[in-house]
Tab-separated table of C-alpha atoms in Angstrom:
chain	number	residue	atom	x	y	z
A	1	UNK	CA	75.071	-10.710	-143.371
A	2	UNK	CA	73.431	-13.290	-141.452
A	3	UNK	CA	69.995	-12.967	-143.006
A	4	UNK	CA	71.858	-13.339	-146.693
A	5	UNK	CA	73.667	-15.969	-146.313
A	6	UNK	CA	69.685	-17.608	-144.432
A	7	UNK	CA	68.325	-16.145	-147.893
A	8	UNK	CA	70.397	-17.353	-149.953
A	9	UNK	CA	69.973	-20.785	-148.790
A	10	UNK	CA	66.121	-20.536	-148.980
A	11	UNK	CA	67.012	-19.814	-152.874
A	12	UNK	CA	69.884	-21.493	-153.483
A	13	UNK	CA	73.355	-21.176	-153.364
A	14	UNK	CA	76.717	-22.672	-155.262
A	15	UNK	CA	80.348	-23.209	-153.570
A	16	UNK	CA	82.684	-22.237	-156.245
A	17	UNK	CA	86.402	-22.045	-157.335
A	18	UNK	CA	87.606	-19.007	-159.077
A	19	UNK	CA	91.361	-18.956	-160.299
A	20	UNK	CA	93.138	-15.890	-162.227
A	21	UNK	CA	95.972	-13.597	-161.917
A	22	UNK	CA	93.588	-10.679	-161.345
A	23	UNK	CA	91.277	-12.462	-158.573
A	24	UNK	CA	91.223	-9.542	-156.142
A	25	UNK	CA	89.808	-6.992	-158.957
A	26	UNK	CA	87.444	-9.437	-160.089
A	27	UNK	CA	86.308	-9.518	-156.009
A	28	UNK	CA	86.168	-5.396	-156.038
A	29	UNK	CA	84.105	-5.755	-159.166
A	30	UNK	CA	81.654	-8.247	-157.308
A	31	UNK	CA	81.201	-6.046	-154.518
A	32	UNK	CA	80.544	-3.016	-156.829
A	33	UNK	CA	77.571	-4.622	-158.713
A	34	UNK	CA	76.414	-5.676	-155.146
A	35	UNK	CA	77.154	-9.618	-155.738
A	36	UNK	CA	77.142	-11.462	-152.075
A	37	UNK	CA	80.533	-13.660	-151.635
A	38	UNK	CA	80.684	-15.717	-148.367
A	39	UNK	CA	82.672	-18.338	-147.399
A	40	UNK	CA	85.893	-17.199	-148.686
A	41	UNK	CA	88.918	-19.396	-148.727
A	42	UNK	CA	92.117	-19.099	-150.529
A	43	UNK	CA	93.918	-21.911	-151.333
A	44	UNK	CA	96.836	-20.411	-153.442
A	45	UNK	CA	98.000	-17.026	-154.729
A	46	UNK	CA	95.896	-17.499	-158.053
A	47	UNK	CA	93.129	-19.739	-156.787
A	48	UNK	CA	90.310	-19.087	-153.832
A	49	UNK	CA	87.073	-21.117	-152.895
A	50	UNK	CA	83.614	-18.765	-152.231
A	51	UNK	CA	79.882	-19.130	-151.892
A	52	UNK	CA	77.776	-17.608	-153.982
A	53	UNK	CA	73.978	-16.939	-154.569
A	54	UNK	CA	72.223	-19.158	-157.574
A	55	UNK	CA	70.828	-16.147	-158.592
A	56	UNK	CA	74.380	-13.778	-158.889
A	57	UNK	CA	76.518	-16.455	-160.949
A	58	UNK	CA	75.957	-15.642	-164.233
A	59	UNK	CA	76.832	-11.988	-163.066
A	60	UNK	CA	80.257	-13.764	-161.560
A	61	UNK	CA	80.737	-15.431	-164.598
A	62	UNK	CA	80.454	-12.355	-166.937
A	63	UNK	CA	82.766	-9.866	-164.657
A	64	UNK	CA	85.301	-13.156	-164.051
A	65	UNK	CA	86.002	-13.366	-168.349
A	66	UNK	CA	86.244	-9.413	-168.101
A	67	UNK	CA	89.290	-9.994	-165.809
A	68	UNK	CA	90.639	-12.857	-166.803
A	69	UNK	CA	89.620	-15.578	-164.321
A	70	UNK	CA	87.800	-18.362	-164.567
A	71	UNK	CA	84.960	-19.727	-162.556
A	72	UNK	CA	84.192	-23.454	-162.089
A	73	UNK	CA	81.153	-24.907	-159.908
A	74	UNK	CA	81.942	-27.425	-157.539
A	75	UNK	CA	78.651	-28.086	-155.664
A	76	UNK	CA	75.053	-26.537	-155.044
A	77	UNK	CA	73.404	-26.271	-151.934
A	78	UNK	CA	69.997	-25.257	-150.460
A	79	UNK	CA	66.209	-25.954	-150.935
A	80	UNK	CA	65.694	-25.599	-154.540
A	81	UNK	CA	68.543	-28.306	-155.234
A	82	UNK	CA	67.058	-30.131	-152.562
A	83	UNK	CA	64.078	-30.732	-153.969
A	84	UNK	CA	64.961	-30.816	-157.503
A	85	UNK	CA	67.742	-34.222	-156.640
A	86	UNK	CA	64.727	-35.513	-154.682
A	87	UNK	CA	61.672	-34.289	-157.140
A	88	UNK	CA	61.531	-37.621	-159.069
A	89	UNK	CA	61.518	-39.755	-155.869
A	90	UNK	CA	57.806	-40.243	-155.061
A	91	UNK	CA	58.906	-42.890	-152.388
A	92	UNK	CA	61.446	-40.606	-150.476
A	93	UNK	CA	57.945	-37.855	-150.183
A	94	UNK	CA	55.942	-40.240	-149.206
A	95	UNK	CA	57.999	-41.945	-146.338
A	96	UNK	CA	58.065	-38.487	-145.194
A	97	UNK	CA	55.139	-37.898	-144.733
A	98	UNK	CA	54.504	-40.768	-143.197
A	99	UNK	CA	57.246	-40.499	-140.998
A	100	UNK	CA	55.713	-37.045	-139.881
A	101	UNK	CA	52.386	-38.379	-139.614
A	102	UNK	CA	53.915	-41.066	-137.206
A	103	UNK	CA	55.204	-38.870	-135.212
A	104	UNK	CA	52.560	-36.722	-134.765
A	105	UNK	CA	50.859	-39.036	-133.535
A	106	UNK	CA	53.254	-40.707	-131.041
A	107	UNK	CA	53.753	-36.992	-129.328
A	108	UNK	CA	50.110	-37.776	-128.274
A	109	UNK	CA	50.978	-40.634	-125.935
A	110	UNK	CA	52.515	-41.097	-123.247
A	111	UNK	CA	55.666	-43.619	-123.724
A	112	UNK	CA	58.091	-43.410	-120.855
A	113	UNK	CA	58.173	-42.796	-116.941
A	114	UNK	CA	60.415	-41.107	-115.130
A	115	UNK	CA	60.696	-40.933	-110.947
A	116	UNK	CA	62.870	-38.728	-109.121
A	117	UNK	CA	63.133	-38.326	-105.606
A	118	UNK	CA	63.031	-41.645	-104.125
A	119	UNK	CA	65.810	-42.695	-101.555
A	120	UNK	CA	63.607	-44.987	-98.838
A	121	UNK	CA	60.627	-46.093	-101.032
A	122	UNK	CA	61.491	-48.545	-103.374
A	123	UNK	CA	60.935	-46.923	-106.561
A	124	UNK	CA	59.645	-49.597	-108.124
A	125	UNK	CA	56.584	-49.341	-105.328
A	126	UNK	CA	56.021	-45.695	-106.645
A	127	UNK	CA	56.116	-47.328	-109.936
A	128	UNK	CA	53.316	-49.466	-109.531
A	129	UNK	CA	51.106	-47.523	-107.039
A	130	UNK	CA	51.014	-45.210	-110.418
A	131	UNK	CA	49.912	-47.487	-112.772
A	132	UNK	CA	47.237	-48.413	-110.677
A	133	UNK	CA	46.053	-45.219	-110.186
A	134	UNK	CA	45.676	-44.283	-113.695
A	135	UNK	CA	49.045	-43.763	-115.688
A	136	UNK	CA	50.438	-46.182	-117.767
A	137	UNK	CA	53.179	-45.948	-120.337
A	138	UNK	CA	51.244	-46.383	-123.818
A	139	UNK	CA	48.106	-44.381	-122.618
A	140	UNK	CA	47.077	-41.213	-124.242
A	141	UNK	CA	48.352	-37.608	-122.750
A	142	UNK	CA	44.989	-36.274	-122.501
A	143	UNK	CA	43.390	-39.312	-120.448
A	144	UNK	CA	45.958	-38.577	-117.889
A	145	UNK	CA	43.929	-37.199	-114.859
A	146	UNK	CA	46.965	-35.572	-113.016
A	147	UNK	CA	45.574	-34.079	-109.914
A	148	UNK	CA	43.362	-37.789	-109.501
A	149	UNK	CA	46.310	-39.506	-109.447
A	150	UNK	CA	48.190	-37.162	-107.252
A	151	UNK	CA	45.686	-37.057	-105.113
A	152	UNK	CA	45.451	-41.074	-104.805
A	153	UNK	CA	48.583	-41.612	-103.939
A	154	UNK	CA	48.927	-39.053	-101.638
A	155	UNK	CA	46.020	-40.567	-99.369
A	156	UNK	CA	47.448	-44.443	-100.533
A	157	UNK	CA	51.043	-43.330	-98.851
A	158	UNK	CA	51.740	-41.757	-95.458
A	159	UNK	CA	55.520	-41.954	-96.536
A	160	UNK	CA	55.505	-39.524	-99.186
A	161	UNK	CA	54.904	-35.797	-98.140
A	162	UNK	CA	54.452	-34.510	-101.859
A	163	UNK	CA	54.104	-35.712	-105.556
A	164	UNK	CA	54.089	-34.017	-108.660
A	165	UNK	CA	53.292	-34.984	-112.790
A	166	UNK	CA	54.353	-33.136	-115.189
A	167	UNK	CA	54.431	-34.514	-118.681
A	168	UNK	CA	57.246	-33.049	-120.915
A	169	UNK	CA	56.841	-34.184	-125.068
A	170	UNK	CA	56.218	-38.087	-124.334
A	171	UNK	CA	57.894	-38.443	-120.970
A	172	UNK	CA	55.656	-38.494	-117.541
A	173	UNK	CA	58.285	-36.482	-115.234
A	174	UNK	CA	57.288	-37.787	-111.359
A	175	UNK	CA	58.932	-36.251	-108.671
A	176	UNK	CA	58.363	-37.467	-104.747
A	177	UNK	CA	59.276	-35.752	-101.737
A	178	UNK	CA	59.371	-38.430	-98.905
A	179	UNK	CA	57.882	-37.584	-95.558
A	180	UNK	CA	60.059	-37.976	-92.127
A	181	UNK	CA	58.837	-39.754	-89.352
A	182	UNK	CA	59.029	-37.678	-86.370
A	183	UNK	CA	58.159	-38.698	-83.360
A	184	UNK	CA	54.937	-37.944	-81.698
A	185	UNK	CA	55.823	-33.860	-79.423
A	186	UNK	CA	54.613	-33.897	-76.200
A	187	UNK	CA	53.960	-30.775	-75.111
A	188	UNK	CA	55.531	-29.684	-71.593
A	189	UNK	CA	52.181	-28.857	-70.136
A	190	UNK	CA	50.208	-32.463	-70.860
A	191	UNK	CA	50.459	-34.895	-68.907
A	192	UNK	CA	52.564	-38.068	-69.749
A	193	UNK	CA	53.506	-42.383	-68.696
A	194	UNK	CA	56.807	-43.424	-70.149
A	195	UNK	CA	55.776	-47.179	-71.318
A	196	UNK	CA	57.745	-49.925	-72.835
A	197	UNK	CA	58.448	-49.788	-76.771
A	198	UNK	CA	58.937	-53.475	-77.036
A	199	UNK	CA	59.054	-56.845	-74.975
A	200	UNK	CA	62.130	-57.182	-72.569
A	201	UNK	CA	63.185	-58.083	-69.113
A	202	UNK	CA	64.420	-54.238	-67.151
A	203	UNK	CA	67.833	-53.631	-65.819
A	204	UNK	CA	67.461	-50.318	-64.590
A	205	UNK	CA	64.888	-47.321	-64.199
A	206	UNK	CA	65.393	-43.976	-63.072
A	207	UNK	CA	62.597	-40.989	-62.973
A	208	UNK	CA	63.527	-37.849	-62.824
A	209	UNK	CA	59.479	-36.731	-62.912
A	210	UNK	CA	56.664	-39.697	-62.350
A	211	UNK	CA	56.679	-42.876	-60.129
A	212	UNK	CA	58.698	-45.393	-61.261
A	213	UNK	CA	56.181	-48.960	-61.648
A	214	UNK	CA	58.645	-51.416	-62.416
A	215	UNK	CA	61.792	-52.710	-60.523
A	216	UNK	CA	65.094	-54.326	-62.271
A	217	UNK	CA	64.583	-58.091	-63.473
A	218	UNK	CA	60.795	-57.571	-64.027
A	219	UNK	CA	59.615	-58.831	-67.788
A	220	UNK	CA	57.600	-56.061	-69.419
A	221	UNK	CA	55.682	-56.153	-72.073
A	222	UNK	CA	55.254	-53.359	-75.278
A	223	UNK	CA	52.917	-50.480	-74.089
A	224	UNK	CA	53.357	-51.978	-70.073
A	225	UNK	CA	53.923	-47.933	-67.948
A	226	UNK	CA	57.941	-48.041	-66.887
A	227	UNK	CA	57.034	-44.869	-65.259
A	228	UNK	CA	53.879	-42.912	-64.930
A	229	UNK	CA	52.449	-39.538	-65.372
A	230	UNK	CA	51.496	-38.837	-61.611
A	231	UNK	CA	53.256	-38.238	-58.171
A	232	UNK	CA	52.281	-38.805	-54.547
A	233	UNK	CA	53.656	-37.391	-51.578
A	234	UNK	CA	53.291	-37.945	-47.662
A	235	UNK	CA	51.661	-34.352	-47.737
A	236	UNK	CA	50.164	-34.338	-51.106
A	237	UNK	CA	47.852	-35.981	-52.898
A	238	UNK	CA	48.168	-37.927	-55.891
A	239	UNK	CA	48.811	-35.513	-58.765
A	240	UNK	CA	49.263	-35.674	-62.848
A	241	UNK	CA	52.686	-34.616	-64.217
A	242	UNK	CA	54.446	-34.628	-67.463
A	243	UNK	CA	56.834	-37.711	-66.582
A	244	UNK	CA	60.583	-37.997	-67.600
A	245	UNK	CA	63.373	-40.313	-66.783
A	246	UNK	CA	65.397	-43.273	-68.715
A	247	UNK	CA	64.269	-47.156	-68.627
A	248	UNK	CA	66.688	-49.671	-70.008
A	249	UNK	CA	65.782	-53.419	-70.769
A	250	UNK	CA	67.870	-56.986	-72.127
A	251	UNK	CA	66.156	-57.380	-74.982
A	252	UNK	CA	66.671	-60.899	-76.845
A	253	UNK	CA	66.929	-61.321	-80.659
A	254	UNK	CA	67.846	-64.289	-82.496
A	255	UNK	CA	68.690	-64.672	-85.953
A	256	UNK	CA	69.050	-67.783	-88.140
A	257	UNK	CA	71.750	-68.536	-91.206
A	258	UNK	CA	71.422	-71.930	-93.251
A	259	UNK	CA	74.623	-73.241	-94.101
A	260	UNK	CA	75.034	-75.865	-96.331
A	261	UNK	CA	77.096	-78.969	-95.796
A	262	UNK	CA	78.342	-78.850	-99.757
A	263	UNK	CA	78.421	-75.356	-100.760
A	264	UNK	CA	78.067	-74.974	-104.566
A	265	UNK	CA	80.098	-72.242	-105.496
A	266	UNK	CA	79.614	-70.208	-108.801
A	267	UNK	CA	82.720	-68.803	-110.296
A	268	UNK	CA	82.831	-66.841	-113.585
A	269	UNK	CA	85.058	-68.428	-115.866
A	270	UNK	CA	85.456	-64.853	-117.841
A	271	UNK	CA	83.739	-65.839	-120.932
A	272	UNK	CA	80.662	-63.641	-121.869
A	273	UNK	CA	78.267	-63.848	-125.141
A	274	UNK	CA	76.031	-60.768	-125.772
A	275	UNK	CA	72.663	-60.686	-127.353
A	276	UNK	CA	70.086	-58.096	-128.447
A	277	UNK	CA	66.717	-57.465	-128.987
A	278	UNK	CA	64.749	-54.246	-129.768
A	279	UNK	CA	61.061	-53.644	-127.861
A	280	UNK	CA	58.115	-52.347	-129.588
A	281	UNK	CA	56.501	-51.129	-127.160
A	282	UNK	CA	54.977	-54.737	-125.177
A	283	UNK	CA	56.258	-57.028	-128.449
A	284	UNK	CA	60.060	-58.389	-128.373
A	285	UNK	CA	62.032	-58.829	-131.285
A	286	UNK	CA	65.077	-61.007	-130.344
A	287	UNK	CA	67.937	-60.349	-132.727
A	288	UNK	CA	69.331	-64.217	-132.174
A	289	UNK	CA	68.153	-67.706	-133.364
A	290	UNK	CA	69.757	-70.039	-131.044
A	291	UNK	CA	69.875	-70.621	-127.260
A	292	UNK	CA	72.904	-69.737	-124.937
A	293	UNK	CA	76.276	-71.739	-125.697
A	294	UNK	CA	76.752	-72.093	-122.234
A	295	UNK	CA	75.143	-74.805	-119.778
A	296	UNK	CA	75.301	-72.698	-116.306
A	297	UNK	CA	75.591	-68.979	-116.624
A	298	UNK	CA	73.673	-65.450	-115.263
A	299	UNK	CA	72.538	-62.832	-117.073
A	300	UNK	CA	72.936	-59.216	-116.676
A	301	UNK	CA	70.460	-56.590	-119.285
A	302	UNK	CA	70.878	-53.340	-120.113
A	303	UNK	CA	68.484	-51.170	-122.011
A	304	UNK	CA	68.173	-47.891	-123.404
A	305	UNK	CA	64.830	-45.957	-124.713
A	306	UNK	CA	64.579	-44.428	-128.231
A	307	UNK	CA	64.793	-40.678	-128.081
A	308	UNK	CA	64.510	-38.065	-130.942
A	309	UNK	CA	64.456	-35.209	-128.427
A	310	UNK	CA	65.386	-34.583	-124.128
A	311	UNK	CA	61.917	-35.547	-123.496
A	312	UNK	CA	60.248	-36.805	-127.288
A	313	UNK	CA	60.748	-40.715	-126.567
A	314	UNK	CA	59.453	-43.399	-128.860
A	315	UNK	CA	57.723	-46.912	-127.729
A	316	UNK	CA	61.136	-48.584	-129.258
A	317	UNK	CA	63.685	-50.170	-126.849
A	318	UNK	CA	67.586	-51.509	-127.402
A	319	UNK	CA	67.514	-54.485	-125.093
A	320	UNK	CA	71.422	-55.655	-124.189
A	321	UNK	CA	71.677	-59.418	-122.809
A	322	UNK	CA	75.300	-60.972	-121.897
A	323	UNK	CA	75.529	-63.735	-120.837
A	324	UNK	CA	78.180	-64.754	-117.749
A	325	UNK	CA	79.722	-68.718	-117.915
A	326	UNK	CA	79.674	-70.003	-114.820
A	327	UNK	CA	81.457	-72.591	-113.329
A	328	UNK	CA	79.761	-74.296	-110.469
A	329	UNK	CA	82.446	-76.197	-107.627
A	330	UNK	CA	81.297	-77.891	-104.695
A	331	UNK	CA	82.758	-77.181	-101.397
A	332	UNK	CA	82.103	-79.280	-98.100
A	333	UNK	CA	81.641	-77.666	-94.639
A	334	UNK	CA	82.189	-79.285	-91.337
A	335	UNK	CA	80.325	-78.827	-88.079
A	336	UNK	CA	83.133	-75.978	-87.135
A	337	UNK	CA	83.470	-74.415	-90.497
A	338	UNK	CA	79.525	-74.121	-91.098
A	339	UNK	CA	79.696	-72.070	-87.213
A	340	UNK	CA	82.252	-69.939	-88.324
A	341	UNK	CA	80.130	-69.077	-92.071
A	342	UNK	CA	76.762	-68.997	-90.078
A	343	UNK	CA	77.956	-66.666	-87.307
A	344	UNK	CA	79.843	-64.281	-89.481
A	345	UNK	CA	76.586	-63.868	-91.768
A	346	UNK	CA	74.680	-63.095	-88.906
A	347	UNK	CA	77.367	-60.898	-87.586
A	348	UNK	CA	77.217	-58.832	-90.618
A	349	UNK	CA	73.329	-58.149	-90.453
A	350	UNK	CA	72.993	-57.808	-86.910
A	351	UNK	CA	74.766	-54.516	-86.280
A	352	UNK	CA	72.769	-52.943	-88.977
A	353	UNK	CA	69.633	-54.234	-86.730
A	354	UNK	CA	70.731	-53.498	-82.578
A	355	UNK	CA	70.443	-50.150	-81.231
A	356	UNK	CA	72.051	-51.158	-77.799
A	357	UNK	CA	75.098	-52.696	-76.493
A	358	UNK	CA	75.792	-56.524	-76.935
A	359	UNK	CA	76.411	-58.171	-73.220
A	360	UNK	CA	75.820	-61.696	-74.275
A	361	UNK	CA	75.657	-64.369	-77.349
A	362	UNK	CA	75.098	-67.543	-77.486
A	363	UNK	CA	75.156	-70.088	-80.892
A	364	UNK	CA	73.138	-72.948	-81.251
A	365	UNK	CA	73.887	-75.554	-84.051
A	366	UNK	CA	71.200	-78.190	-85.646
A	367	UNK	CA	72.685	-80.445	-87.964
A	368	UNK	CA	70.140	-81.636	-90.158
A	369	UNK	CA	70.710	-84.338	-93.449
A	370	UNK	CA	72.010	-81.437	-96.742
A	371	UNK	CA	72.594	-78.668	-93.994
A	372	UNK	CA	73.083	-76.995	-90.417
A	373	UNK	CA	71.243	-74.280	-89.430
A	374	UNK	CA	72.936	-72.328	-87.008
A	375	UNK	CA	70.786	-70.185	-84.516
A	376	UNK	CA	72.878	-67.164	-83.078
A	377	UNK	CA	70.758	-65.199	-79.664
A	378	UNK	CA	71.602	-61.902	-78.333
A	379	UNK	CA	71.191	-60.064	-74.809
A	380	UNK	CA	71.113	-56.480	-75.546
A	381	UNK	CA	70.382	-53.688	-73.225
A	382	UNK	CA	69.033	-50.502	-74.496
A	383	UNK	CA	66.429	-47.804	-73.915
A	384	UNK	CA	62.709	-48.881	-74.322
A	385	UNK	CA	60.995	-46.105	-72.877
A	386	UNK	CA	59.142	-43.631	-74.850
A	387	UNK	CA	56.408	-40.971	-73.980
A	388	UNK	CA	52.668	-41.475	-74.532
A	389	UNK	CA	49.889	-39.247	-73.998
A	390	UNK	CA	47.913	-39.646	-70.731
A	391	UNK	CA	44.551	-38.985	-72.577
């Protein structure tokens, strides 16, 4: 049934309404002389809608005045109509084919990039470390040397482990996998120092294998041995072992906040204007004549690609501008309140940055002419020791 009703629209076909008192013999009779009805729908006891091959309805029409109904065309569908409403439109052809041309020849480029994967690197980094190796949105598909540029970034990059290209229609699918850092593996049997991973004064050192070559208040500086690969006894001579133990330092860090002594403060009012534009590929086309009706304001975009398929885009961009009023106030800060700002900024960032515990702070304040800068310092203690290779 499936490949008639496909045929029929190849050759034509005609939704029609049939209404009679004898609509149901007229239907047997169809069916008899093997004419194809599809589509049936009856609106009332003497009236039913049907579709009907171009080919069958004179048949219909003959066997429908043999049983007194009457049939009455209401539309015709499929590819001969088509082209017979459209054969005296030269124009309608001939954008056609040029809109087929067109795209033929857009499915040869290369028009958007997509990268998955990324959650450290900046994708943006990835973004760029591809153009420069050799893909560029724009280019052709068949200049794009896949493996070269894979292999380019690979030895650019120590961060990413693996990277893939696969181009789908006019999209350049990228797709990292980022490496780990692991620490250097010693292995039991080599011999190893425990020395300082950055500068700092020690608080305490204990070996459990090595000889211990610092004592507590000593400064130390990064790559200095806390506690080295070898042992010497009263007995024994001096020997190479694979040394382990802890080594904790006060380590001093000091951030700095500018605070200003009038704050300008922008507040949205809530009134927005929106503009658009459409991209042709590098060429803007702004949709708007004048400039923004607001004197302070921020702008947030949005924009979307042109796609006729998943992966079939087009060089042809939406752009989405609105605008944000703003409405600047100034706000003074004291010597006290400018403290309290600068050391609660710092406060925020600094727990994101120690990997020890705080045991002292200490907040120094310059006042200068427009602002204070306000100059927080922090005695942490925490481990600095980490294994290195006696080679």
């Amino acid at each position: 049934m499936l490949f008639k009703i496909l045929l029929n629209y190849l050759v034509g076909y005609i939704n029609i309404e049939i209404e009679g008192y004898y609509i149901e013999r007229f239907m047997n009779t169809c069916m008899k002389n093997d004419i194809f009805l599809w589509g049936i729908k009856r609106k009332m006891l003497t009236m039913l809608f049907a579709k009907i091959g171009a080919d069958d309805l004179e048949k219909a029409k003959q066997i429908a005045e043999k049983h007194q109904c009457k049939i009455t065309v209401k539309s015709q569908k499929g590819v001969p109509f088509l082209i017979e409403k459209y054969k005296k439109r030269k124009s309608f052809f001939i954008a056609l084919l040029i809109l087929g041309v067109a795209l033929f020849t857009l499915s040869k480029f290369v028009w958007n990039i997509e990268i998955h994967g990324t959650e450290k690197i900046d994708i943006n980094e990835i973004y760029e470390e591809v153009k420069e190796s050799g893909l560029k949105i724009g280019m052709l598909k068949k200049s794009v040397k896949v493996e070269e540029i894979v292999n380019k970034i690979r030895l650019a990059r120590s961060d990413i482990a693996w990277i893939g290209i696969e181009l789908k229609g006019t999209n350049a699918v990228i797709k990292v996998v980022e490496a780990e850092e692991k620490p250097e593996i010693i292995d039991e049997n080599e011999f190893s120092n425990i020395v300082a991973s950055k500068d700092g004064e020690i608080v305490k050192v204990i070996a459990q294998n090595g000889t211990v070559m610092v004592e507590a208040g000593e400064q130390v500086k990064k790559g200095d041995i806390l506690i080295a690969g070898w042992m010497e006894g009263q007995h024994t001579d001096k020997y190479y072992v694979n040394s382990n133990g802890s080594a904790k330092a006060k380590i001093k860090y000091s951030l700095t906040e500018k605070v200003e002594k009038n704050e300008v403060i922008r507040e949205p009012t809530g009134n927005t204007e929106k503009r658009y534009s459409i991209k042709f590929n590098n060429f803007r086309l702004n949709l708007y004549k004048r400039l923004s009706k607001f004197d302070k304001y921020d702008t947030e975009s949005t924009s979307k690609k042109l796609t006729l398929f998943s992966n079939f885009y087009i060089p042809v961009e939406f752009i989405k501008t609105t605008n944000n009023e703003l409405n600047e106030i100034t706000k003074p800060h004291n010597y006290n309140e400018a403290k309290e700002i600068g050391e609660k900024i710092i406060e925020e960032k600094v727990y994101k940055l120690l990997m020890g515990d705080i045991i002292d702070k200490n907040t120094e304040i310059n006042e200068f002419e427009d602002y204070y800068n306000i100059i927080v310092t922090y005695d942490v203690v925490e481990e600095i020791g980490v294994k290195e290779k006696i080679k």
